[in-house]
mmCIF file of C-alpha atoms in Angstrom:
data_model
loop_
_atom_site.group_PDB
_atom_site.id
_atom_site.type_symbol
_atom_site.label_atom_id
_atom_site.label_comp_id
_atom_site.label_asym_id
_atom_site.label_seq_id
_atom_site.Cartn_x
_atom_site.Cartn_y
_atom_site.Cartn_z
ATOM 1 C CA MET A 1 -7.752 26.092 -22.084
ATOM 2 C CA SER A 2 -7.299 22.871 -24.059
ATOM 3 C CA ARG A 3 -6.064 19.866 -22.131
ATOM 4 C CA MET A 4 -3.560 17.381 -23.557
ATOM 5 C CA GLU A 5 -4.348 13.704 -23.132
ATOM 6 C CA SER A 6 -0.732 12.542 -23.200
ATOM 7 C CA TRP A 7 2.651 13.904 -22.251
ATOM 8 C CA PRO A 8 4.491 15.859 -24.978
ATOM 9 C CA GLU A 9 7.637 13.743 -24.626
ATOM 10 C CA PRO A 10 8.498 10.241 -23.370
ATOM 11 C CA ILE A 11 8.422 10.132 -19.577
ATOM 12 C CA ILE A 12 11.744 9.570 -17.839
ATOM 13 C CA ARG A 13 11.485 8.175 -14.320
ATOM 14 C CA VAL A 14 13.928 10.165 -12.226
ATOM 15 C CA GLN A 15 14.454 7.327 -9.754
ATOM 16 C CA GLU A 16 15.571 5.044 -12.587
ATOM 17 C CA LEU A 17 18.037 7.691 -13.769
ATOM 18 C CA SER A 18 19.411 8.086 -10.262
ATOM 19 C CA GLU A 19 19.780 4.361 -9.672
ATOM 20 C CA SER A 20 21.475 3.834 -13.060
ATOM 21 C CA GLY A 21 24.649 5.377 -11.638
ATOM 22 C CA ILE A 22 24.884 8.383 -13.959
ATOM 23 C CA LYS A 23 27.498 11.002 -13.025
ATOM 24 C CA GLU A 24 25.887 13.889 -14.955
ATOM 25 C CA ILE A 25 22.193 14.717 -15.158
ATOM 26 C CA PRO A 26 20.514 14.964 -18.590
ATOM 27 C CA GLU A 27 20.348 18.449 -20.090
ATOM 28 C CA HIS A 28 16.576 18.803 -19.680
ATOM 29 C CA PHE A 29 17.025 18.706 -15.885
ATOM 30 C CA VAL A 30 19.710 21.407 -15.888
ATOM 31 C CA LYS A 31 18.175 24.714 -14.821
ATOM 32 C CA LEU A 32 19.201 28.056 -16.249
ATOM 33 C CA PRO A 33 22.004 29.629 -14.172
ATOM 34 C CA ALA A 34 19.642 32.160 -12.559
ATOM 35 C CA ASP A 35 17.289 29.346 -11.470
ATOM 36 C CA ARG A 36 19.873 27.082 -9.859
ATOM 37 C CA PRO A 37 19.974 26.620 -6.085
ATOM 38 C CA CYS A 38 22.484 28.364 -3.859
ATOM 39 C CA PHE A 39 23.703 26.272 -0.933
ATOM 40 C CA ILE A 40 25.127 29.213 1.031
ATOM 41 C CA GLU A 41 23.055 29.833 4.161
ATOM 42 C CA THR A 42 21.400 33.245 4.374
ATOM 43 C CA THR A 43 22.575 35.798 6.921
ATOM 44 C CA SER A 44 19.032 36.507 8.150
ATOM 45 C CA HIS A 45 18.645 36.613 11.943
ATOM 46 C CA VAL A 46 15.505 34.479 11.552
ATOM 47 C CA ASP A 47 16.463 30.885 10.816
ATOM 48 C CA ASN A 48 13.123 29.121 10.510
ATOM 49 C CA ILE A 49 9.412 29.577 9.841
ATOM 50 C CA PRO A 50 7.135 30.147 12.868
ATOM 51 C CA LEU A 51 6.286 27.174 15.086
ATOM 52 C CA ILE A 52 2.780 27.050 16.616
ATOM 53 C CA ASP A 53 1.666 24.726 19.423
ATOM 54 C CA LEU A 54 -2.029 24.106 18.777
ATOM 55 C CA GLU A 55 -2.437 22.660 22.272
ATOM 56 C CA ASN A 56 -2.213 26.238 23.531
ATOM 57 C CA LEU A 57 -5.615 26.956 21.967
ATOM 58 C CA LYS A 58 -7.096 24.690 24.668
ATOM 59 C CA SER A 59 -5.359 26.505 27.516
ATOM 60 C CA PHE A 60 -7.399 27.624 30.521
ATOM 61 C CA ASP A 61 -5.411 30.871 30.312
ATOM 62 C CA GLU A 62 -7.210 33.199 27.907
ATOM 63 C CA SER A 63 -4.053 35.231 27.286
ATOM 64 C CA ILE A 64 -2.284 32.108 25.963
ATOM 65 C CA ARG A 65 -5.218 31.321 23.649
ATOM 66 C CA VAL A 66 -5.263 34.916 22.346
ATOM 67 C CA GLU A 67 -1.489 34.950 21.873
ATOM 68 C CA THR A 68 -1.623 31.697 19.886
ATOM 69 C CA MET A 69 -4.347 33.046 17.596
ATOM 70 C CA GLU A 70 -2.246 36.172 17.058
ATOM 71 C CA LEU A 71 0.846 34.090 16.236
ATOM 72 C CA ILE A 72 -1.125 32.202 13.566
ATOM 73 C CA SER A 73 -2.514 35.461 12.164
ATOM 74 C CA LYS A 74 0.959 36.997 11.976
ATOM 75 C CA ALA A 75 2.362 33.879 10.280
ATOM 76 C CA CYS A 76 -0.410 33.986 7.634
ATOM 77 C CA ARG A 77 0.133 37.686 6.971
ATOM 78 C CA GLU A 78 3.916 37.857 7.066
ATOM 79 C CA TRP A 79 5.167 34.389 6.190
ATOM 80 C CA GLY A 80 2.485 32.360 4.420
ATOM 81 C CA PHE A 81 4.113 29.369 6.175
ATOM 82 C CA PHE A 82 4.224 27.969 9.693
ATOM 83 C CA GLN A 83 4.635 24.650 11.484
ATOM 84 C CA VAL A 84 2.108 23.112 13.869
ATOM 85 C CA VAL A 85 2.683 20.602 16.662
ATOM 86 C CA ASN A 86 0.143 18.931 18.937
ATOM 87 C CA HIS A 87 -2.147 18.943 15.912
ATOM 88 C CA GLY A 88 -4.197 15.861 16.736
ATOM 89 C CA VAL A 89 -2.929 13.630 13.923
ATOM 90 C CA SER A 90 -1.733 10.262 15.226
ATOM 91 C CA HIS A 91 2.077 10.042 15.330
ATOM 92 C CA GLU A 92 1.810 6.294 14.792
ATOM 93 C CA LEU A 93 -0.303 6.822 11.671
ATOM 94 C CA VAL A 94 2.187 9.392 10.373
ATOM 95 C CA ALA A 95 5.019 6.868 10.755
ATOM 96 C CA TYR A 96 2.956 4.210 8.936
ATOM 97 C CA VAL A 97 2.065 6.507 6.042
ATOM 98 C CA ARG A 98 5.687 7.564 5.568
ATOM 99 C CA GLY A 99 6.724 3.920 5.558
ATOM 100 C CA VAL A 100 4.176 2.654 3.024
ATOM 101 C CA TRP A 101 4.942 5.437 0.553
ATOM 102 C CA ARG A 102 8.687 4.904 0.758
ATOM 103 C CA GLU A 103 7.998 1.210 0.187
ATOM 104 C CA PHE A 104 5.791 2.056 -2.812
ATOM 105 C CA PHE A 105 8.537 4.021 -4.535
ATOM 106 C CA HIS A 106 10.927 1.106 -4.059
ATOM 107 C CA LEU A 107 8.572 -1.353 -5.752
ATOM 108 C CA PRO A 108 9.721 -2.671 -9.165
ATOM 109 C CA LEU A 109 9.210 -0.116 -11.932
ATOM 110 C CA GLU A 110 6.754 -2.342 -13.798
ATOM 111 C CA GLU A 111 4.492 -2.410 -10.719
ATOM 112 C CA LYS A 112 4.481 1.391 -10.429
ATOM 113 C CA GLN A 113 3.986 1.788 -14.172
ATOM 114 C CA LYS A 114 0.570 0.113 -13.856
ATOM 115 C CA LEU A 115 -0.548 3.374 -12.228
ATOM 116 C CA ALA A 116 1.228 5.773 -14.614
ATOM 117 C CA ASN A 117 -0.594 9.090 -14.949
ATOM 118 C CA SER A 118 -1.529 11.418 -17.794
ATOM 119 C CA PRO A 119 -2.050 15.202 -17.972
ATOM 120 C CA VAL A 120 -5.829 14.745 -18.055
ATOM 121 C CA THR A 121 -6.210 14.435 -14.260
ATOM 122 C CA TYR A 122 -2.616 13.886 -13.060
ATOM 123 C CA GLU A 123 -3.880 11.001 -10.917
ATOM 124 C CA GLY A 124 -1.333 8.262 -10.450
ATOM 125 C CA TYR A 125 2.423 7.789 -10.738
ATOM 126 C CA GLY A 126 4.101 10.731 -12.440
ATOM 127 C CA SER A 127 7.380 12.486 -13.151
ATOM 128 C CA ARG A 128 6.525 15.894 -14.563
ATOM 129 C CA LEU A 129 4.241 18.899 -14.131
ATOM 130 C CA GLY A 130 3.159 20.855 -17.178
ATOM 131 C CA VAL A 131 2.876 19.880 -20.822
ATOM 132 C CA VAL A 132 5.164 22.441 -22.440
ATOM 133 C CA LYS A 133 7.427 20.595 -24.859
ATOM 134 C CA GLY A 134 11.120 21.075 -24.164
ATOM 135 C CA ALA A 135 10.533 22.466 -20.657
ATOM 136 C CA LYS A 136 13.188 22.118 -17.982
ATOM 137 C CA LEU A 137 12.127 19.257 -15.702
ATOM 138 C CA ASP A 138 12.358 18.781 -11.949
ATOM 139 C CA TRP A 139 14.316 16.012 -10.209
ATOM 140 C CA CYS A 140 11.269 14.287 -8.734
ATOM 141 C CA ASP A 141 8.832 11.416 -9.163
ATOM 142 C CA TYR A 142 5.448 11.577 -7.444
ATOM 143 C CA PHE A 143 2.076 9.981 -6.837
ATOM 144 C CA PHE A 144 -1.076 12.095 -6.974
ATOM 145 C CA LEU A 145 -4.548 11.082 -5.799
ATOM 146 C CA HIS A 146 -7.922 12.628 -4.966
ATOM 147 C CA TYR A 147 -9.455 12.291 -1.507
ATOM 148 C CA LEU A 148 -12.381 14.733 -1.766
ATOM 149 C CA PRO A 149 -15.014 15.307 -3.063
ATOM 150 C CA GLN A 150 -16.386 11.775 -2.967
ATOM 151 C CA LEU A 151 -17.270 12.067 -6.660
ATOM 152 C CA LEU A 152 -13.545 12.208 -7.547
ATOM 153 C CA LYS A 153 -12.308 9.755 -4.948
ATOM 154 C CA ASP A 154 -11.461 6.411 -6.575
ATOM 155 C CA GLU A 155 -9.501 3.995 -4.412
ATOM 156 C CA ASN A 156 -8.976 1.759 -7.449
ATOM 157 C CA LYS A 157 -6.542 4.435 -8.670
ATOM 158 C CA TRP A 158 -4.601 4.264 -5.403
ATOM 159 C CA PRO A 159 -1.691 1.827 -4.977
ATOM 160 C CA SER A 160 -2.747 -1.671 -3.941
ATOM 161 C CA LEU A 161 0.823 -2.412 -2.855
ATOM 162 C CA PRO A 162 2.066 -2.327 -0.148
ATOM 163 C CA ILE A 163 -0.965 -4.311 1.016
ATOM 164 C CA SER A 164 -1.991 -1.834 3.724
ATOM 165 C CA CYS A 165 -1.529 1.240 1.532
ATOM 166 C CA ARG A 166 -5.157 2.047 0.673
ATOM 167 C CA GLN A 167 -6.401 1.678 4.252
ATOM 168 C CA ILE A 168 -3.619 3.887 5.624
ATOM 169 C CA ILE A 169 -4.170 6.540 2.930
ATOM 170 C CA ALA A 170 -7.867 6.666 3.824
ATOM 171 C CA GLU A 171 -7.198 7.002 7.565
ATOM 172 C CA TYR A 172 -4.495 9.608 7.018
ATOM 173 C CA GLY A 173 -6.713 11.609 4.652
ATOM 174 C CA GLN A 174 -9.556 11.759 7.176
ATOM 175 C CA GLN A 175 -7.302 12.945 9.992
ATOM 176 C CA LEU A 176 -5.813 15.654 7.771
ATOM 177 C CA VAL A 177 -9.255 16.820 6.643
ATOM 178 C CA ASN A 178 -10.127 17.206 10.331
ATOM 179 C CA LEU A 179 -6.995 19.293 10.892
ATOM 180 C CA CYS A 180 -7.724 21.433 7.823
ATOM 181 C CA GLU A 181 -11.262 22.083 9.099
ATOM 182 C CA ARG A 182 -9.814 23.257 12.390
ATOM 183 C CA LEU A 183 -7.227 25.495 10.717
ATOM 184 C CA THR A 184 -9.687 27.112 8.299
ATOM 185 C CA LYS A 185 -11.919 28.018 11.258
ATOM 186 C CA ILE A 186 -8.937 29.691 12.941
ATOM 187 C CA LEU A 187 -8.030 31.560 9.745
ATOM 188 C CA SER A 188 -11.632 32.705 9.246
ATOM 189 C CA ILE A 189 -11.898 34.029 12.805
ATOM 190 C CA ASN A 190 -8.574 35.843 12.495
ATOM 191 C CA LEU A 191 -9.888 37.599 9.365
ATOM 192 C CA GLY A 192 -12.880 38.846 11.364
ATOM 193 C CA LEU A 193 -15.239 36.517 9.499
ATOM 194 C CA ASN A 194 -17.677 33.834 10.624
ATOM 195 C CA GLU A 195 -15.710 30.740 11.680
ATOM 196 C CA ASP A 196 -17.315 28.693 8.872
ATOM 197 C CA TYR A 197 -16.555 31.274 6.171
ATOM 198 C CA LEU A 198 -13.693 29.447 4.430
ATOM 199 C CA HIS A 199 -15.396 26.070 4.844
ATOM 200 C CA THR A 200 -18.514 27.443 3.139
ATOM 201 C CA LYS A 201 -16.588 29.229 0.387
ATOM 202 C CA PHE A 202 -14.676 26.024 -0.330
ATOM 203 C CA GLY A 203 -18.033 24.333 -1.012
ATOM 204 C CA GLY A 204 -18.902 22.846 2.368
ATOM 205 C CA ASP A 205 -18.867 19.120 3.086
ATOM 206 C CA ASN A 206 -20.168 18.118 -0.360
ATOM 207 C CA GLU A 207 -18.021 20.146 -2.758
ATOM 208 C CA ARG A 208 -14.693 20.956 -1.081
ATOM 209 C CA GLY A 209 -11.652 19.233 -2.505
ATOM 210 C CA ALA A 210 -8.686 17.418 -0.994
ATOM 211 C CA CYS A 211 -5.848 15.634 -2.736
ATOM 212 C CA LEU A 212 -2.472 14.167 -1.892
ATOM 213 C CA ARG A 213 0.806 14.445 -3.756
ATOM 214 C CA VAL A 214 3.588 12.222 -2.455
ATOM 215 C CA ASN A 215 6.965 13.443 -3.699
ATOM 216 C CA PHE A 216 10.004 11.196 -4.085
ATOM 217 C CA TYR A 217 13.294 13.029 -4.602
ATOM 218 C CA PRO A 218 16.028 10.544 -5.561
ATOM 219 C CA LYS A 219 19.723 11.140 -4.974
ATOM 220 C CA CYS A 220 21.093 13.538 -7.558
ATOM 221 C CA PRO A 221 24.713 13.510 -8.803
ATOM 222 C CA GLN A 222 24.626 17.271 -9.549
ATOM 223 C CA PRO A 223 22.270 18.903 -7.031
ATOM 224 C CA ASP A 224 23.742 22.337 -7.743
ATOM 225 C CA LEU A 225 22.336 22.285 -11.292
ATOM 226 C CA THR A 226 18.707 21.319 -10.726
ATOM 227 C CA LEU A 227 15.752 21.436 -8.328
ATOM 228 C CA GLY A 228 13.403 18.838 -6.901
ATOM 229 C CA LEU A 229 10.518 21.245 -7.442
ATOM 230 C CA SER A 230 10.727 24.619 -9.184
ATOM 231 C CA PRO A 231 9.625 27.848 -7.447
ATOM 232 C CA HIS A 232 5.852 28.219 -7.161
ATOM 233 C CA SER A 233 3.066 29.149 -4.800
ATOM 234 C CA ASP A 234 0.438 26.467 -4.230
ATOM 235 C CA PRO A 235 -2.625 27.081 -6.429
ATOM 236 C CA GLY A 236 -5.161 25.711 -3.929
ATOM 237 C CA GLY A 237 -6.448 26.705 -0.507
ATOM 238 C CA LEU A 238 -4.338 25.283 2.308
ATOM 239 C CA THR A 239 -1.455 22.807 2.169
ATOM 240 C CA LEU A 240 -0.246 20.480 4.928
ATOM 241 C CA VAL A 241 3.234 19.108 4.277
ATOM 242 C CA LEU A 242 4.601 16.077 6.081
ATOM 243 C CA PRO A 243 8.353 16.456 5.561
ATOM 244 C CA ASP A 244 11.050 13.810 5.543
ATOM 245 C CA THR A 245 12.330 13.109 9.041
ATOM 246 C CA ASP A 246 16.009 12.912 8.043
ATOM 247 C CA VAL A 247 16.581 15.175 5.039
ATOM 248 C CA THR A 248 15.743 18.858 4.597
ATOM 249 C CA GLY A 249 14.837 20.206 1.170
ATOM 250 C CA LEU A 250 11.931 22.666 1.314
ATOM 251 C CA GLN A 251 12.980 26.286 0.854
ATOM 252 C CA VAL A 252 10.720 29.306 1.365
ATOM 253 C CA ARG A 253 11.327 32.674 -0.271
ATOM 254 C CA ARG A 254 11.998 35.383 2.271
ATOM 255 C CA GLY A 255 12.636 38.672 0.487
ATOM 256 C CA ASP A 256 15.483 38.019 -1.931
ATOM 257 C CA ASP A 257 16.699 34.930 -0.076
ATOM 258 C CA TRP A 258 15.679 31.284 0.153
ATOM 259 C CA MET A 259 15.328 29.898 3.670
ATOM 260 C CA THR A 260 15.658 26.144 4.218
ATOM 261 C CA VAL A 261 12.842 24.973 6.488
ATOM 262 C CA LYS A 262 14.001 22.971 9.488
ATOM 263 C CA PRO A 263 11.138 20.607 10.360
ATOM 264 C CA ALA A 264 10.228 20.334 14.042
ATOM 265 C CA PRO A 265 9.699 16.789 15.388
ATOM 266 C CA ASN A 266 6.148 15.508 14.734
ATOM 267 C CA ALA A 267 5.150 18.753 13.012
ATOM 268 C CA PHE A 268 3.183 19.532 9.883
ATOM 269 C CA ILE A 269 4.246 22.442 7.724
ATOM 270 C CA VAL A 270 1.228 24.603 6.839
ATOM 271 C CA ASN A 271 1.226 26.970 3.905
ATOM 272 C CA ILE A 272 -1.342 29.373 2.533
ATOM 273 C CA GLY A 273 -2.419 28.717 -1.064
ATOM 274 C CA ASP A 274 -3.394 31.187 -3.771
ATOM 275 C CA GLN A 275 -7.132 30.671 -3.224
ATOM 276 C CA ILE A 276 -6.929 31.863 0.386
ATOM 277 C CA GLN A 277 -4.802 34.810 -0.735
ATOM 278 C CA VAL A 278 -7.635 35.731 -3.132
ATOM 279 C CA LEU A 279 -10.450 35.113 -0.604
ATOM 280 C CA SER A 280 -8.631 37.208 2.021
ATOM 281 C CA ASN A 281 -8.010 39.980 -0.538
ATOM 282 C CA ALA A 282 -4.251 39.494 0.017
ATOM 283 C CA ILE A 283 -4.389 39.922 3.810
ATOM 284 C CA TYR A 284 -3.012 36.389 3.929
ATOM 285 C CA LYS A 285 -0.146 35.632 1.556
ATOM 286 C CA SER A 286 0.700 32.557 -0.480
ATOM 287 C CA VAL A 287 4.475 32.446 -0.655
ATOM 288 C CA GLU A 288 6.852 31.117 -3.269
ATOM 289 C CA HIS A 289 8.742 27.982 -2.320
ATOM 290 C CA ARG A 290 10.910 25.336 -3.961
ATOM 291 C CA VAL A 291 12.697 22.075 -3.177
ATOM 292 C CA ILE A 292 16.419 21.358 -3.378
ATOM 293 C CA VAL A 293 17.922 17.882 -3.742
ATOM 294 C CA ASN A 294 21.166 16.297 -2.628
ATOM 295 C CA SER A 295 23.656 13.679 -3.731
ATOM 296 C CA ALA A 296 23.762 11.623 -0.535
ATOM 297 C CA LYS A 297 20.163 10.814 0.403
ATOM 298 C CA GLU A 298 16.758 10.315 -1.176
ATOM 299 C CA ARG A 299 13.846 12.250 0.303
ATOM 300 C CA VAL A 300 10.087 11.622 0.643
ATOM 301 C CA SER A 301 7.500 14.280 1.521
ATOM 302 C CA LEU A 302 3.694 14.281 1.478
ATOM 303 C CA ALA A 303 1.738 17.378 0.465
ATOM 304 C CA PHE A 304 -1.980 17.341 1.317
ATOM 305 C CA PHE A 305 -3.942 20.021 -0.531
ATOM 306 C CA TYR A 306 -7.248 21.287 0.891
ATOM 307 C CA ASN A 307 -9.049 23.192 -1.843
ATOM 308 C CA PRO A 308 -12.258 24.845 -2.967
ATOM 309 C CA GLY A 309 -14.557 22.760 -5.155
ATOM 310 C CA GLY A 310 -13.440 22.964 -8.758
ATOM 311 C CA ASN A 311 -16.511 24.763 -10.102
ATOM 312 C CA ILE A 312 -16.882 27.300 -7.295
ATOM 313 C CA LEU A 313 -16.197 30.927 -8.166
ATOM 314 C CA ILE A 314 -13.491 32.325 -5.901
ATOM 315 C CA LYS A 315 -13.234 36.066 -5.227
ATOM 316 C CA PRO A 316 -12.302 38.362 -2.327
ATOM 317 C CA ALA A 317 -14.675 38.205 0.641
ATOM 318 C CA ASP A 318 -17.211 41.052 0.504
ATOM 319 C CA GLU A 319 -16.505 41.805 4.168
ATOM 320 C CA LEU A 320 -12.834 42.469 3.341
ATOM 321 C CA VAL A 321 -13.484 44.813 0.416
ATOM 322 C CA THR A 322 -13.713 48.521 1.236
ATOM 323 C CA GLU A 323 -13.277 51.832 -0.548
ATOM 324 C CA ASP A 324 -9.742 52.014 0.805
ATOM 325 C CA GLN A 325 -9.058 48.357 0.045
ATOM 326 C CA PRO A 326 -10.945 47.430 -3.149
ATOM 327 C CA ALA A 327 -11.131 43.882 -4.488
ATOM 328 C CA LEU A 328 -7.684 42.976 -5.814
ATOM 329 C CA TYR A 329 -8.731 39.928 -7.830
ATOM 330 C CA SER A 330 -11.250 39.066 -10.510
ATOM 331 C CA PRO A 331 -13.488 36.018 -9.881
ATOM 332 C CA MET A 332 -12.306 32.663 -11.256
ATOM 333 C CA THR A 333 -13.172 29.028 -10.555
ATOM 334 C CA PHE A 334 -10.493 26.817 -9.036
ATOM 335 C CA ASN A 335 -10.645 24.491 -12.059
ATOM 336 C CA GLU A 336 -9.882 27.419 -14.368
ATOM 337 C CA TYR A 337 -7.054 28.532 -12.124
ATOM 338 C CA ARG A 338 -5.532 25.075 -11.679
ATOM 339 C CA ALA A 339 -5.507 24.474 -15.435
ATOM 340 C CA PHE A 340 -2.720 27.012 -15.823
ATOM 341 C CA ILE A 341 -0.212 25.239 -13.567
ATOM 342 C CA ARG A 342 -1.165 21.861 -15.032
ATOM 343 C CA THR A 343 -0.345 23.204 -18.471
ATOM 344 C CA LYS A 344 2.697 25.383 -17.822
ATOM 345 C CA GLY A 345 4.101 23.788 -14.660
ATOM 346 C CA PRO A 346 5.414 25.737 -11.651
ATOM 347 C CA CYS A 347 5.837 29.451 -12.490
ATOM 348 C CA GLY A 348 6.644 31.266 -9.254
ATOM 349 C CA LYS A 349 3.858 33.655 -8.205
ATOM 350 C CA SER A 350 3.187 34.881 -11.737
ATOM 351 C CA LEU A 351 -0.289 33.338 -11.953
ATOM 352 C CA VAL A 352 -1.911 34.821 -8.852
ATOM 353 C CA GLU A 353 -0.276 38.198 -9.568
ATOM 354 C CA SER A 354 -1.682 38.136 -13.115
ATOM 355 C CA LEU A 355 -5.223 37.852 -11.706
ATOM 356 C CA LYS A 356 -5.107 41.241 -10.018
ATOM 357 C CA SER A 357 -7.940 43.465 -11.201
ATOM 358 C CA PRO A 358 -6.995 46.590 -13.142
ATOM 359 C CA ARG A 359 -7.138 49.571 -10.786
#
């Protein structure tokens, strides 16, 4: 797939639009009627994604440890999303990282523009996903950076302002890698595999990938006409989302409805990506999600993506393929897979479903 070196149209910074005082959003942000958000709460008896206390995995009571493992397994199979508390990431560090990124997005535009990104790697300050000319855009600015592998990590591409930003990003990244290592062991065990299975299939310490996308959703004068992020499932392995403390926005598809996630205090939202759906032969599910915006408050969230190495071939685990349950997906490298979303932008679950092997 060919890769464009520049955006197909002039980039419009959404924050600048919002702060200009416009009363109507430009047409290229207006979604088709079928794609617009509905702000009516669903009638489902379940009002939030599962909440898991990881401290229970250290309990002296074996039944509590087993129950917690089963809760995680059920969440991966039935929801594709769950929240974790007592996860081991410093609450103080989380508060710092939220603060420096909010401060970054409120720097003067000319300062942020020094780090403007391109479709080649997406690294830096951006305002769109996909390079399809004339596409409907999302009401969001963002910053994207690589943390792993070391070959791709370049702190010179990270913000130098606020002053402490690079140090805090590095500390935060390491603590989230540690949490991802712990979670992938749990997921591997729950699949009946060796605890290091996902770690190894991601490329081990030298090849696995990790990157951070910090999303800034400005106030929107017509939130009923657009989205902060269009429906999609995450293309990578595992995602840890640090949500805004004051403003909800993430919605998860549940059947025909969209459920607004209510973040628990000091929790990370965990969601299964397409690569783990493929590796698990669809035992675990990546689930479509989107982001709504509002007219009263801006919102900041941090999505940390823990991924296979880009050149590693991903396919269903041999141990999970049987005569009754054949391999559902054809092998593909993560780089090949990721190129689709970087070209076309968010497209629901159409990509992972298109990879299913002919039966």
